[in-house]
Every structure is written in C-alpha cells, then in structure tokens.
mmCIF file of C-alpha atoms and ligand atoms in Angstrom:
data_model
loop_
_atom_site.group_PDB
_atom_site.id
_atom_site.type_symbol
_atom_site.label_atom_id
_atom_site.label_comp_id
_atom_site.label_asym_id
_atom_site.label_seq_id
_atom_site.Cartn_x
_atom_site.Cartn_y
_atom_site.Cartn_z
ATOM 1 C CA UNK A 94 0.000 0.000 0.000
ATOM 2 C CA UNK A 95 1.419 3.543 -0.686
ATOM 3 C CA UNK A 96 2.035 5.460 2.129
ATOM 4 C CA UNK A 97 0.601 9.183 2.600
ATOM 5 C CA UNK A 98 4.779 10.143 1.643
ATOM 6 C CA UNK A 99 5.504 7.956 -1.001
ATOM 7 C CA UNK A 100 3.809 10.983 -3.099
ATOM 8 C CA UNK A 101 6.396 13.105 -1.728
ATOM 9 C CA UNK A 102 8.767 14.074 -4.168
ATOM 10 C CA UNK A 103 12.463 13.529 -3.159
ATOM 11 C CA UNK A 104 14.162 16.025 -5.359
ATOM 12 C CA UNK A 105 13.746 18.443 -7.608
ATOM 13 C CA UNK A 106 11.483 21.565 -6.747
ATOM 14 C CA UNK A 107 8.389 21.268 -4.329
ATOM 15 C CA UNK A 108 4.667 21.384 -5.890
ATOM 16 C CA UNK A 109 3.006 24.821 -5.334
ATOM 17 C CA UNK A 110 0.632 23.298 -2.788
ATOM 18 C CA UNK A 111 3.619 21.835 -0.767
ATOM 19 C CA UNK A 112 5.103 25.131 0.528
ATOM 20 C CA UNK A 113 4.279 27.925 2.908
ATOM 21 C CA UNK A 114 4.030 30.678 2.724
ATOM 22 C CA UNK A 115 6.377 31.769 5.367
ATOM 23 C CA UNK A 116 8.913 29.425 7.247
ATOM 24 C CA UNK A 117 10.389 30.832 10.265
ATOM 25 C CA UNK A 118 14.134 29.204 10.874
ATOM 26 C CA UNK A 119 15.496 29.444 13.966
ATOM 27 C CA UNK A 120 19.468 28.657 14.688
ATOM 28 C CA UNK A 121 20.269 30.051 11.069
ATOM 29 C CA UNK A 122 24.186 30.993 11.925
ATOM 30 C CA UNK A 123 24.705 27.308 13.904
ATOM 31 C CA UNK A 124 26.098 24.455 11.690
ATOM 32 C CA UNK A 125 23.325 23.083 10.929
ATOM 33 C CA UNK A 126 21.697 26.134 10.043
ATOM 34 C CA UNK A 127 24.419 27.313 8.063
ATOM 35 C CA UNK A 128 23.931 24.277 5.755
ATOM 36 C CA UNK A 129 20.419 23.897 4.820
ATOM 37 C CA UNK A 130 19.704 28.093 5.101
ATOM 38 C CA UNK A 131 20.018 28.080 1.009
ATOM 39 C CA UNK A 132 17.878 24.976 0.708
ATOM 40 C CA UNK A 133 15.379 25.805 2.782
ATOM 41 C CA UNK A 134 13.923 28.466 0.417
ATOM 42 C CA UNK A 135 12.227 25.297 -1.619
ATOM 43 C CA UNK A 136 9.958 24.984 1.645
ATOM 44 C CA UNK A 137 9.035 28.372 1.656
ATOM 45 C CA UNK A 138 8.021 31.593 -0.381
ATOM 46 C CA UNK A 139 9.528 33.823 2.085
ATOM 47 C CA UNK A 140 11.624 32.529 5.191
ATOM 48 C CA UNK A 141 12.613 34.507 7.932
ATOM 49 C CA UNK A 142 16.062 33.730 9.062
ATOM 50 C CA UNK A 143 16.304 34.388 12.640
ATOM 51 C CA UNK A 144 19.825 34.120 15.520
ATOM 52 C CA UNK A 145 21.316 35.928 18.658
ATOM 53 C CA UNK A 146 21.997 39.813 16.949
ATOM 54 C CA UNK A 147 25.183 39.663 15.447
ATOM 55 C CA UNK A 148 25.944 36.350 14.239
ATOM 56 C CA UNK A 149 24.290 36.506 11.059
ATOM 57 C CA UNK A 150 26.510 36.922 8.738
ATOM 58 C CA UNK A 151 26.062 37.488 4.743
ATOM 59 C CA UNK A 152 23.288 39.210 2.582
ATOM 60 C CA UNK A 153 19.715 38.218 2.787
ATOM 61 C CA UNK A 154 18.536 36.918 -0.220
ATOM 62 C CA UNK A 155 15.237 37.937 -2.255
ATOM 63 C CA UNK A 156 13.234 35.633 -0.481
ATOM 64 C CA UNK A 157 14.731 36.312 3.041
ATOM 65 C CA UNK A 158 13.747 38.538 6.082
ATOM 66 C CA UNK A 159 17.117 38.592 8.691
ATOM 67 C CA UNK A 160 15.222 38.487 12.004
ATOM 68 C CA UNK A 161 17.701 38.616 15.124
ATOM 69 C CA UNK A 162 16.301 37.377 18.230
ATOM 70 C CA UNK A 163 17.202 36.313 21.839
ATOM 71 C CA UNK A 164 14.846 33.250 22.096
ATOM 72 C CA UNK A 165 14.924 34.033 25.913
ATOM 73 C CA UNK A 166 13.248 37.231 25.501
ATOM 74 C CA UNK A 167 9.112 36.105 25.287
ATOM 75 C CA UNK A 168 7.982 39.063 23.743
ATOM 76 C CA UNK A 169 10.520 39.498 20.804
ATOM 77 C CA UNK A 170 10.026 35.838 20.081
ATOM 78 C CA UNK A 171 6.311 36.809 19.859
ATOM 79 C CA UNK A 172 7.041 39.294 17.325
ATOM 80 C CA UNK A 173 9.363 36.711 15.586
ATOM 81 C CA UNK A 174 6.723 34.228 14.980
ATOM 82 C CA UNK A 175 4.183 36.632 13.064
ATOM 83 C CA UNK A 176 2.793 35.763 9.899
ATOM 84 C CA UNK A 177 4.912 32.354 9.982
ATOM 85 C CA UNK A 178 2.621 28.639 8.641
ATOM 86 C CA UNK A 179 5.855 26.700 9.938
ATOM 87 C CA UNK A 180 9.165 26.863 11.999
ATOM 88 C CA UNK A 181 11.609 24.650 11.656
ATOM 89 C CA UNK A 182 13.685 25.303 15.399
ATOM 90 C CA UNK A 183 17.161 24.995 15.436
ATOM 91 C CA UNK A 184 18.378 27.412 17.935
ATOM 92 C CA UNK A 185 19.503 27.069 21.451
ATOM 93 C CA UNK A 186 22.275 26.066 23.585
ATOM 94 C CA UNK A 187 23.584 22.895 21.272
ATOM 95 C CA UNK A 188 25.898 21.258 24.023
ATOM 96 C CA UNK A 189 26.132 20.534 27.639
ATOM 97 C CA UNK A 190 26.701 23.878 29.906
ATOM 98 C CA UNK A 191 25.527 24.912 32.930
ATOM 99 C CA UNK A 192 22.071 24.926 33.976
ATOM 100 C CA UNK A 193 21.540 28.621 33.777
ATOM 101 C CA UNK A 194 22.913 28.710 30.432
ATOM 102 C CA UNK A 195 20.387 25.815 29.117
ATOM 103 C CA UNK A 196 17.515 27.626 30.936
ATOM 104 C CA UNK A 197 17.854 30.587 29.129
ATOM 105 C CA UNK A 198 18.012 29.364 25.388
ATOM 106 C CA UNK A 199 16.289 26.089 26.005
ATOM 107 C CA UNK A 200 14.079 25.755 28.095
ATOM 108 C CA UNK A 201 12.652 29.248 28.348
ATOM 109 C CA UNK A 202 12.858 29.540 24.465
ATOM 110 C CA UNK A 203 11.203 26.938 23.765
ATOM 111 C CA UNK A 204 8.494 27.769 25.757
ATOM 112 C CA UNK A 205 9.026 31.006 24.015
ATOM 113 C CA UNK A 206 9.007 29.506 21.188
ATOM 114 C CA UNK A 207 5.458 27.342 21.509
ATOM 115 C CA UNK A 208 3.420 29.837 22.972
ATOM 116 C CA UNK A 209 4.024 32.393 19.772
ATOM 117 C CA UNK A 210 3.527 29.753 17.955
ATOM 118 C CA UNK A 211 -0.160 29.389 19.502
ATOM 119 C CA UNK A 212 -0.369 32.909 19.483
ATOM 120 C CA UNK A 213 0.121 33.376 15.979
ATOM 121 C CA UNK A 214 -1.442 30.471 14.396
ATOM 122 C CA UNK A 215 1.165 28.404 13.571
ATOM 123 C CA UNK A 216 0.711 25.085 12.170
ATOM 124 C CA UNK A 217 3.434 23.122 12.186
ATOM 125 C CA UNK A 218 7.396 23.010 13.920
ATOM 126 C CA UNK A 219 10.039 21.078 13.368
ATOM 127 C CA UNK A 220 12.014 20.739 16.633
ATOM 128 C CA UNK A 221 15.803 19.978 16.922
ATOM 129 C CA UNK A 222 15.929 17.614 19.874
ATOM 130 C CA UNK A 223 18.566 15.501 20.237
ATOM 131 C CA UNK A 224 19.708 11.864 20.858
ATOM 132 C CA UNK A 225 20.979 13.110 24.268
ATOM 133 C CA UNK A 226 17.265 12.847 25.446
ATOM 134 C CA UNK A 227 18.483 8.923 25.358
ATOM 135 C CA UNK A 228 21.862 8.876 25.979
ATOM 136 C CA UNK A 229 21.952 6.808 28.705
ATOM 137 C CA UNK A 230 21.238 3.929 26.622
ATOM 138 C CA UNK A 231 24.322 1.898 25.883
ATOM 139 C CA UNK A 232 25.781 1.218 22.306
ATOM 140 C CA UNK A 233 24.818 -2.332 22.420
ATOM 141 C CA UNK A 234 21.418 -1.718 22.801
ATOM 142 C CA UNK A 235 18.762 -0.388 20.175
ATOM 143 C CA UNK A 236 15.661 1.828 21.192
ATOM 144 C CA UNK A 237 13.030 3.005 19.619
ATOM 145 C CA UNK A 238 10.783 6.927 20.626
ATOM 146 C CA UNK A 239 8.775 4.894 23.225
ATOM 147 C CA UNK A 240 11.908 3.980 25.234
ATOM 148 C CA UNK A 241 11.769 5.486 28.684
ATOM 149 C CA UNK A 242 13.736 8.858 28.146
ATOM 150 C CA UNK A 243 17.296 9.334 29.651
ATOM 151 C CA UNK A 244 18.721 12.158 29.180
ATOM 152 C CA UNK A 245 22.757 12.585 29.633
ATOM 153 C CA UNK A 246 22.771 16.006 30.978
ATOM 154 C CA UNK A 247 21.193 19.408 31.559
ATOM 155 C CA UNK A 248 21.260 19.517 27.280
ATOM 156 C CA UNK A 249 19.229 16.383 26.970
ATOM 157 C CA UNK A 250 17.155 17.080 29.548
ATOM 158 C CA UNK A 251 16.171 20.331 27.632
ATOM 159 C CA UNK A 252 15.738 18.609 24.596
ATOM 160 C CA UNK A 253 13.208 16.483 26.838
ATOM 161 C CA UNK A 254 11.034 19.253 27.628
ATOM 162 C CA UNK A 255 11.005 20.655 24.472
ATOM 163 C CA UNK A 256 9.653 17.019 23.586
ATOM 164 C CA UNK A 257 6.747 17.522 26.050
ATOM 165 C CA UNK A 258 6.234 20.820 25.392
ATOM 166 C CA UNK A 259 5.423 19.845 21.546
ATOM 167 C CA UNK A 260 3.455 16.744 22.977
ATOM 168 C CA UNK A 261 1.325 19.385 25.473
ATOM 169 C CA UNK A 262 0.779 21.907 22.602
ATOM 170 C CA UNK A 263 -0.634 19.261 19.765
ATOM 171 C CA UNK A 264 -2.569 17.690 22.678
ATOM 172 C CA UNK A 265 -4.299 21.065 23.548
ATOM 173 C CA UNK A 266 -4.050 23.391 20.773
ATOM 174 C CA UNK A 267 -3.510 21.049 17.476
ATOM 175 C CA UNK A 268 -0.015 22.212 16.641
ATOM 176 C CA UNK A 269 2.098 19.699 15.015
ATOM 177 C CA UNK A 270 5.403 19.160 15.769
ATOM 178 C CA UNK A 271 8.091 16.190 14.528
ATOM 179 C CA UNK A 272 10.954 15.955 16.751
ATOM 180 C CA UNK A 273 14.144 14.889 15.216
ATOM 181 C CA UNK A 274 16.296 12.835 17.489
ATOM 182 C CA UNK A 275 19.353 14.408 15.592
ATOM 183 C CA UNK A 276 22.535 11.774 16.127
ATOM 184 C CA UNK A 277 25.617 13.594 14.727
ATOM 185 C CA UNK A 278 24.612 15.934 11.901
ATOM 186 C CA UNK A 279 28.157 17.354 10.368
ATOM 187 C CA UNK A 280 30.122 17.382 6.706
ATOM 188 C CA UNK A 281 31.473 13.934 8.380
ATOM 189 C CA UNK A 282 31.497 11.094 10.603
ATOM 190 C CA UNK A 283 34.444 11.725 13.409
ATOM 191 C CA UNK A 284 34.831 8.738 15.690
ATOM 192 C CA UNK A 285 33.590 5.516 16.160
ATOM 193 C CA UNK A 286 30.544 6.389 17.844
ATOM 194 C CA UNK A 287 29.576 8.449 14.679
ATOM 195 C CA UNK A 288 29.878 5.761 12.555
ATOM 196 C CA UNK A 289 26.275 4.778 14.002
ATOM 197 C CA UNK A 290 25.345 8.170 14.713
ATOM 198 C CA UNK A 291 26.315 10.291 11.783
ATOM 199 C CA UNK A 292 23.614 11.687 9.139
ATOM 200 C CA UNK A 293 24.083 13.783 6.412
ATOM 201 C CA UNK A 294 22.960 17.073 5.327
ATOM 202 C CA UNK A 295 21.176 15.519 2.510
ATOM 203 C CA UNK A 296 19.757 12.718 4.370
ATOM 204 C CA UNK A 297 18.531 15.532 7.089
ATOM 205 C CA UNK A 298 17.141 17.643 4.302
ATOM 206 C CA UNK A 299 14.971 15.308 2.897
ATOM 207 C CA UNK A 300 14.258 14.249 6.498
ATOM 208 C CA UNK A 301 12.985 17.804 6.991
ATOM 209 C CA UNK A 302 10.643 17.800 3.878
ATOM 210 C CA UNK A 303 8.438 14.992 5.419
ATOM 211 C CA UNK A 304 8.911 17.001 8.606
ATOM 212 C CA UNK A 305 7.458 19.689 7.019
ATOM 213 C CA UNK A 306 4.958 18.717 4.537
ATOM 214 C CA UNK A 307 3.584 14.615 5.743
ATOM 215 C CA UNK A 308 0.108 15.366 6.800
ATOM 216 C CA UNK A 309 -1.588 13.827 10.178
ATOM 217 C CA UNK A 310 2.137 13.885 12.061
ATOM 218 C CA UNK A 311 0.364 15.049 15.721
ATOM 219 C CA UNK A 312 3.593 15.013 17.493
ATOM 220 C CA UNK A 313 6.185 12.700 15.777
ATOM 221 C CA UNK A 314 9.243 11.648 17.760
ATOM 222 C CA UNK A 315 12.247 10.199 14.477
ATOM 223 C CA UNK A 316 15.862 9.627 15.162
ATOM 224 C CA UNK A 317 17.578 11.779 12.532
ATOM 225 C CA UNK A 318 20.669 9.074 11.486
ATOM 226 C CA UNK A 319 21.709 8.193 7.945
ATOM 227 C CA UNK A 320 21.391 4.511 6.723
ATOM 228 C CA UNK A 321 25.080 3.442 9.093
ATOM 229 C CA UNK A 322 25.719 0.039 9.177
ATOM 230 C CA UNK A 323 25.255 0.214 12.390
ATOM 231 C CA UNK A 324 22.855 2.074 14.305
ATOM 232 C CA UNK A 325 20.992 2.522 17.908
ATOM 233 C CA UNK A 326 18.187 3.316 17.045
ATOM 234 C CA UNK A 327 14.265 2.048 15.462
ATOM 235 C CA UNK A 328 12.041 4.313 13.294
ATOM 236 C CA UNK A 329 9.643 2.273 13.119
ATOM 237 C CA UNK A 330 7.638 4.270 15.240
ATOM 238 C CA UNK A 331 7.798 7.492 12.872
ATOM 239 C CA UNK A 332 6.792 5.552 9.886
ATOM 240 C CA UNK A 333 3.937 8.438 8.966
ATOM 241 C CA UNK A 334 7.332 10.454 7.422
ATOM 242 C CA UNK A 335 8.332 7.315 5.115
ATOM 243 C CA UNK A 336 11.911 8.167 5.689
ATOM 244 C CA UNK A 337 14.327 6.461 4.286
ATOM 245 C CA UNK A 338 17.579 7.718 4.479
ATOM 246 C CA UNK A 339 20.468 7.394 1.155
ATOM 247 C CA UNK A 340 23.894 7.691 2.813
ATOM 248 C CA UNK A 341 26.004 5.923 4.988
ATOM 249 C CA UNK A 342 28.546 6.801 7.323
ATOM 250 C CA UNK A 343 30.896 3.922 5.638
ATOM 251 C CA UNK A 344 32.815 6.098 3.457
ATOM 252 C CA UNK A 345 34.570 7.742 6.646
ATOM 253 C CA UNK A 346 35.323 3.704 7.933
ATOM 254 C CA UNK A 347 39.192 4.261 7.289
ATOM 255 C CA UNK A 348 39.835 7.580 8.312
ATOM 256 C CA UNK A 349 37.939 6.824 11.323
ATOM 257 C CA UNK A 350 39.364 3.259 12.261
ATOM 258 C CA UNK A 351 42.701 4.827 11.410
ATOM 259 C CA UNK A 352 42.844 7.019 14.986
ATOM 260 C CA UNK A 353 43.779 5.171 18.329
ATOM 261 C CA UNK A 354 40.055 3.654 19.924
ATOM 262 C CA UNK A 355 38.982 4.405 22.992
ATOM 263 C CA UNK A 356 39.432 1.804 26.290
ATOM 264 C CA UNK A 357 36.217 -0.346 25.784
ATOM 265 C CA UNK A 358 35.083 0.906 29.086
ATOM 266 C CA UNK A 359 35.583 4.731 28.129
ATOM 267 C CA UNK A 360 31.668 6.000 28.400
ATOM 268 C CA UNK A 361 32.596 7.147 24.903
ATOM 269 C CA UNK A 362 32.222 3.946 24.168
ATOM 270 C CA UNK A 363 29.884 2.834 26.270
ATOM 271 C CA UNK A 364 27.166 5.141 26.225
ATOM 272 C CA UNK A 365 25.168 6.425 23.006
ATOM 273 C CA UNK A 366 25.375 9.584 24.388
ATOM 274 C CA UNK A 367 29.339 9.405 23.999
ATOM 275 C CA UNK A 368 31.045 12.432 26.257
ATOM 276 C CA UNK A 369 28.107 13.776 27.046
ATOM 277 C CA UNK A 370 27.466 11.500 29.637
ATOM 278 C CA UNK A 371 30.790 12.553 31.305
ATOM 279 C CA UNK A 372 30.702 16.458 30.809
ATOM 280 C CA UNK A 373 30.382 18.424 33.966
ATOM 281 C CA UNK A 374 29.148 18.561 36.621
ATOM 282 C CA UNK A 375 30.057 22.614 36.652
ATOM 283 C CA UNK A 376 30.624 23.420 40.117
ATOM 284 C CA UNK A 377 31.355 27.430 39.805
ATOM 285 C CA UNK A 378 28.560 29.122 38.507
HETATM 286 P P1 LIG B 98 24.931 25.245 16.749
HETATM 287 O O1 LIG B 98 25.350 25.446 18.161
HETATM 288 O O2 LIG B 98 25.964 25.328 15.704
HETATM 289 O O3 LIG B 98 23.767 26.284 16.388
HETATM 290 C C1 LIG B 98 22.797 26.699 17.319
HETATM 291 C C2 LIG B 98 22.487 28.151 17.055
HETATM 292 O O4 LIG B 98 21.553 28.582 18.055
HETATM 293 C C3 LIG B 98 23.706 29.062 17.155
HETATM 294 O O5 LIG B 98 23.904 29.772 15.957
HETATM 295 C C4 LIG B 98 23.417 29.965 18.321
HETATM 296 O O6 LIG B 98 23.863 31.306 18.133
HETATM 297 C C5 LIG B 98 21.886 29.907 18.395
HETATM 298 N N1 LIG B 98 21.436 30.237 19.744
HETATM 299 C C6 LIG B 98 21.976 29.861 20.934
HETATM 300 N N2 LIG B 98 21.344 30.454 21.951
HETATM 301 C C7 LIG B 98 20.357 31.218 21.397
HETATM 302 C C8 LIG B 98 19.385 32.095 21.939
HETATM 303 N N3 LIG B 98 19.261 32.309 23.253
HETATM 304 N N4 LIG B 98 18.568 32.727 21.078
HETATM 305 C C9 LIG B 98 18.691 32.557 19.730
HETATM 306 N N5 LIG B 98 19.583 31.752 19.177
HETATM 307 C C10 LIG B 98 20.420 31.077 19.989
HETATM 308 O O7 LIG B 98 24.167 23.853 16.682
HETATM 309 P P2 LIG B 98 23.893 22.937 15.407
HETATM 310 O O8 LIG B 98 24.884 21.862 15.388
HETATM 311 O O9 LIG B 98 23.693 23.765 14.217
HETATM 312 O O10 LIG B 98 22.505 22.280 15.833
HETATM 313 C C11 LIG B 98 21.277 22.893 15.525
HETATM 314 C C12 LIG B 98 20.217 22.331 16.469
HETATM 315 O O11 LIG B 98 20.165 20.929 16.336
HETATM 316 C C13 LIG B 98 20.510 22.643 17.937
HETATM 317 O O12 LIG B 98 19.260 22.887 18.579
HETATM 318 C C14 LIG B 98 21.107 21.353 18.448
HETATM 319 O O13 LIG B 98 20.832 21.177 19.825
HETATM 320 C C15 LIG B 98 20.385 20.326 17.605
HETATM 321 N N6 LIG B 98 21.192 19.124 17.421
HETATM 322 C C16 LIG B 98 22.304 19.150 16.609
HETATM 323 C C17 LIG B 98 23.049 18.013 16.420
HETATM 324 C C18 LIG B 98 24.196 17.969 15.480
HETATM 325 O O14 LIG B 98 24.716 16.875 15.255
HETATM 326 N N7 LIG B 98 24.644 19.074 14.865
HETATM 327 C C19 LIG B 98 22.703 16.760 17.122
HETATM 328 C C20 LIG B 98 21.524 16.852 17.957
HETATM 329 C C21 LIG B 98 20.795 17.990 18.073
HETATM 330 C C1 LIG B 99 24.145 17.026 19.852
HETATM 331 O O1 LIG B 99 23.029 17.080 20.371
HETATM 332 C C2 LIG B 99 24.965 18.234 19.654
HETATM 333 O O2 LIG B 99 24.185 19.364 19.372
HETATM 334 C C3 LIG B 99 26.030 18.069 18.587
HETATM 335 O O3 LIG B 99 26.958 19.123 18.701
HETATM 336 C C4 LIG B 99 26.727 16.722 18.704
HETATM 337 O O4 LIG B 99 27.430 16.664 19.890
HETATM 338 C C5 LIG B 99 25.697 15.620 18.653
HETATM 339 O O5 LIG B 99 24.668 15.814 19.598
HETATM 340 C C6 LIG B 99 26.292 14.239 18.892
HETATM 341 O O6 LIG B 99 25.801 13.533 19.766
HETATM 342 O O7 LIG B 99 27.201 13.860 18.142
#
C-alpha cells in the first residue's frame, strides 16, 4: 500500500501546494543552520532567518527577512513568529553547559518559542531535539521513541522538555510538531561512535521535507541518522514520514578506524550519548 509520503517528491522543486508561505528558521548561523539556510527556500516563499543579533553573517537573499532574536526574551520571540505557517527550530544552547545557560536558550525559548507559535497560528514546527534525550542507553542496545527517556545532561534534559512541550501543545491546541532525534549531523562522521550516529545534510534535508509537509504527524518523535551500518536506534515508530535515508557513514570507515580507539570501558564507548554523559558537573557558577 502507498504510504501518505511515497507521493512526496524527493528532489527536484516542491509542488506549489507543498510550501508555505512563510517558514520561520530558527538557529540560522549554527552548523546546521548554516547548511540547509540556502535549501530551505524550496519549503518556503519567504523565510525569515532568525539568531542571537550579530551572528548573522552574509546578505539576505530575495526571499529572506534577517530576524535577530534572543529566544529568551518572550515578547521578541512573539514578534518573531508573526505571519509564519511553519518553523523549523534549530536554535539554542547545542551542548552541555551549565544549567543557567540551558535555561535561558532552552528551556525558556522553547516555551518562548510554543506559545508564539499558539499565538500566531502556527501550524506546524520542526524541533531539533537531540539523541541526548536517550543517551543513557548503551551502544549495544537499540531503542526506539517509546523507550523510557534518559537524558545525559542538563542539554538532553532540555531537549526532553522541548519534547513535552510539543506533545502538550498538539494535545491542547492542534499544533504539530516532529521531533528529530538528531545523532551527529556534520560534513562527516568523526569517531567511532559516529559511525552509528552520523547523518548527512542531505539525508537531514529530505528528512525535513516529510517534517514539514507529511500530513496527520500530531507530534512525531524520528531519530535523525543516515542509513550506518550500524545504528541505535528504530524508526519504526515514525513511519507516517516514510523516511528512508540514502547515505552511509561507511565512506569515513578508514579515516575513522585509522585514529587510536577508545578503552572499551571509556563511556565514549559505552554510552550512546558518547562524552556527554561525562561532561560536567560545573561546580562554579
Ligand atoms: P549550533 O550550536 O551550531 O547552532 C545553534 C544556534 O543557536 C547558534 O547559531 C546559536 O547562536 C543559536 N542560539 C543559541 N542560543 C540562542 C538564543 N538564546 N537565542 C537565539 N539563538 C540562539 O548547533 P547545530 O549543530 O547547528 O545544531 C542545531 C540544532 O540541532 C541545535 O538545537 C542542536 O541542539 C540540535 N542538534 C544538533 C546536532 C548535530 O549533530 N549538529 C545533534 C543533535 C541535536
Ligand atoms: C548534539 O546534540 C549536539 O548538538 C552536537 O553538537 C553533537 O554533539 C551531537 O549531539 C552528537 O551527539 O554527536
């Protein structure tokens, strides 16, 4: 039987009927944001490109509006959300820091975040959590989203609540939300644990489509890896977004095998969450 996203085309331009009218994108100077900032335009007719003021860097395109915001701060985030369908939310503290500092961009923000997006009618978010919401689980075992969460720090456990937080805001107001589980999103797989982890930029592109666009999500949990030959993690659970991903972490086997491993009972290699589980705790504040 053909899945509600088998009609979803994989490349090439979107149909008319597939794209908003504006996409809000949060994070746009991270890493992540940096990469898919061009490619995002597809998803959108005009996309509003928002950061902290003053890391934006570069000219805003035709289709762009640069919108610099402190995701702490309710009321600009407010005004940030206006006149957005859809917000794809990749900004925030993207490691493990103090408390304070993850309260701030986090866990405020995204409660920031959801409550403009009630206020101004927003449909539909795409939320960056992270696999640090399970990082507790060892590498030898495989989960799927309705594993008991266990997060490896203050980061994951901000990732957590922006998990319930989309979960409380479909449940009461109808706003859909997919969160992606992102493993390692970067232009390559590292170390040995991101040989399960790693996904690409393409693979998390097209993973954002069906984020975007698969109709009847509610609140989707998907772990955002590329097709590894080896990986942690089951989405069966998010079948809805018919992802499938292309590439493989393989092609970075050698360089990777090529560097001294870590002891086998290293919680790098240990723990899916990697050094994560180890970082902190931060004593002065
Ligand atoms: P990044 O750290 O490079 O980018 C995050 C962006 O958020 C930065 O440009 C930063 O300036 C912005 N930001 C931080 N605090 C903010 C605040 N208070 N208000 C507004 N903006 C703020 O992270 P990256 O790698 O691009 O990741 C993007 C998202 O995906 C993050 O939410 C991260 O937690 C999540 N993620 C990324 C993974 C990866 O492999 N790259 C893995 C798992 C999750
Ligand atoms: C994350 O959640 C981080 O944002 C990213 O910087 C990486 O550390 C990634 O997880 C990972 O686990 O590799």
């Amino acid at each position: 039987m053909e899945s509600q996203t088998d009609a979803l085309p994989l490349q090439g331009t979107l149909e008319p009927e597939l794209r908003f009218d504006r996409l809000l994108l949060t994070g746009a100077a991270g890493g992540i944001g940096k990469a898919i900032r061009h490619r995002v335009a597809e998803f959108a007719e005009h996309v509003r490109v928002s950061d902290l003021p003053g890391v934006l860097s570069g000219d805003a395109a035709p289709h762009e509006e640069i919108a610099p915001c402190d995701l702490a701060d309710r009321q600009a985030v407010d005004a940030l959300a206006a006149d957005c369908d859809a917000i794809v939310h990749l900004g925030g503290v993207s490691v493990e820091r103090p408390f304070e500092e993850i309260l701030e961009a986090n866990i405020k923000g995204v409660f920031n975040l959801y409550e403009a997006a009630r206020l101004n009618g927003v449909k539909r978010i795409v939320f960056a959590s992270s696999n640090h919401v399970t990082g507790f689980y060892r590498q030898d075992e495989r989960i799927d989203a309705s594993a008991r969460k266990r997060p490896d720090g203050y980061y994951g456990l901000s990732k957590s609540f922006g998990e319930d937080m989309a979960q409380l805001y479909f449940d009461r107001y109808g706003i859909e939300t997919v969160s992606i589980r992102i493993g390692s999103v970067f232009p390559e797989a590292k170390d040995r644990r991101m040989m399960a982890s790693w996904m690409s930029y393409d693979d998390f592109h097209d993973l954002l489509r069906r984020a975007l666009f698969t109709p009847g999500v509610g609140h989707t949990i998907v772990f955002g890896m590329s097709a590894n030959a080896h990986t942690w993690w089951d989405n069966r659970d998010a079948s809805v977004l018919g992802f499938e991903p292309r590439d493989s972490s393989e092609r970075f086997r050698d360089k990777v095998e090529a560097t001294p491993a870590p002891a086998p009972t290293d919680p790098v290699a240990v723990y899916q969450g990697g050094v994560f589980t180890v970082t902190g705790p931060f004593d002065s504040v």
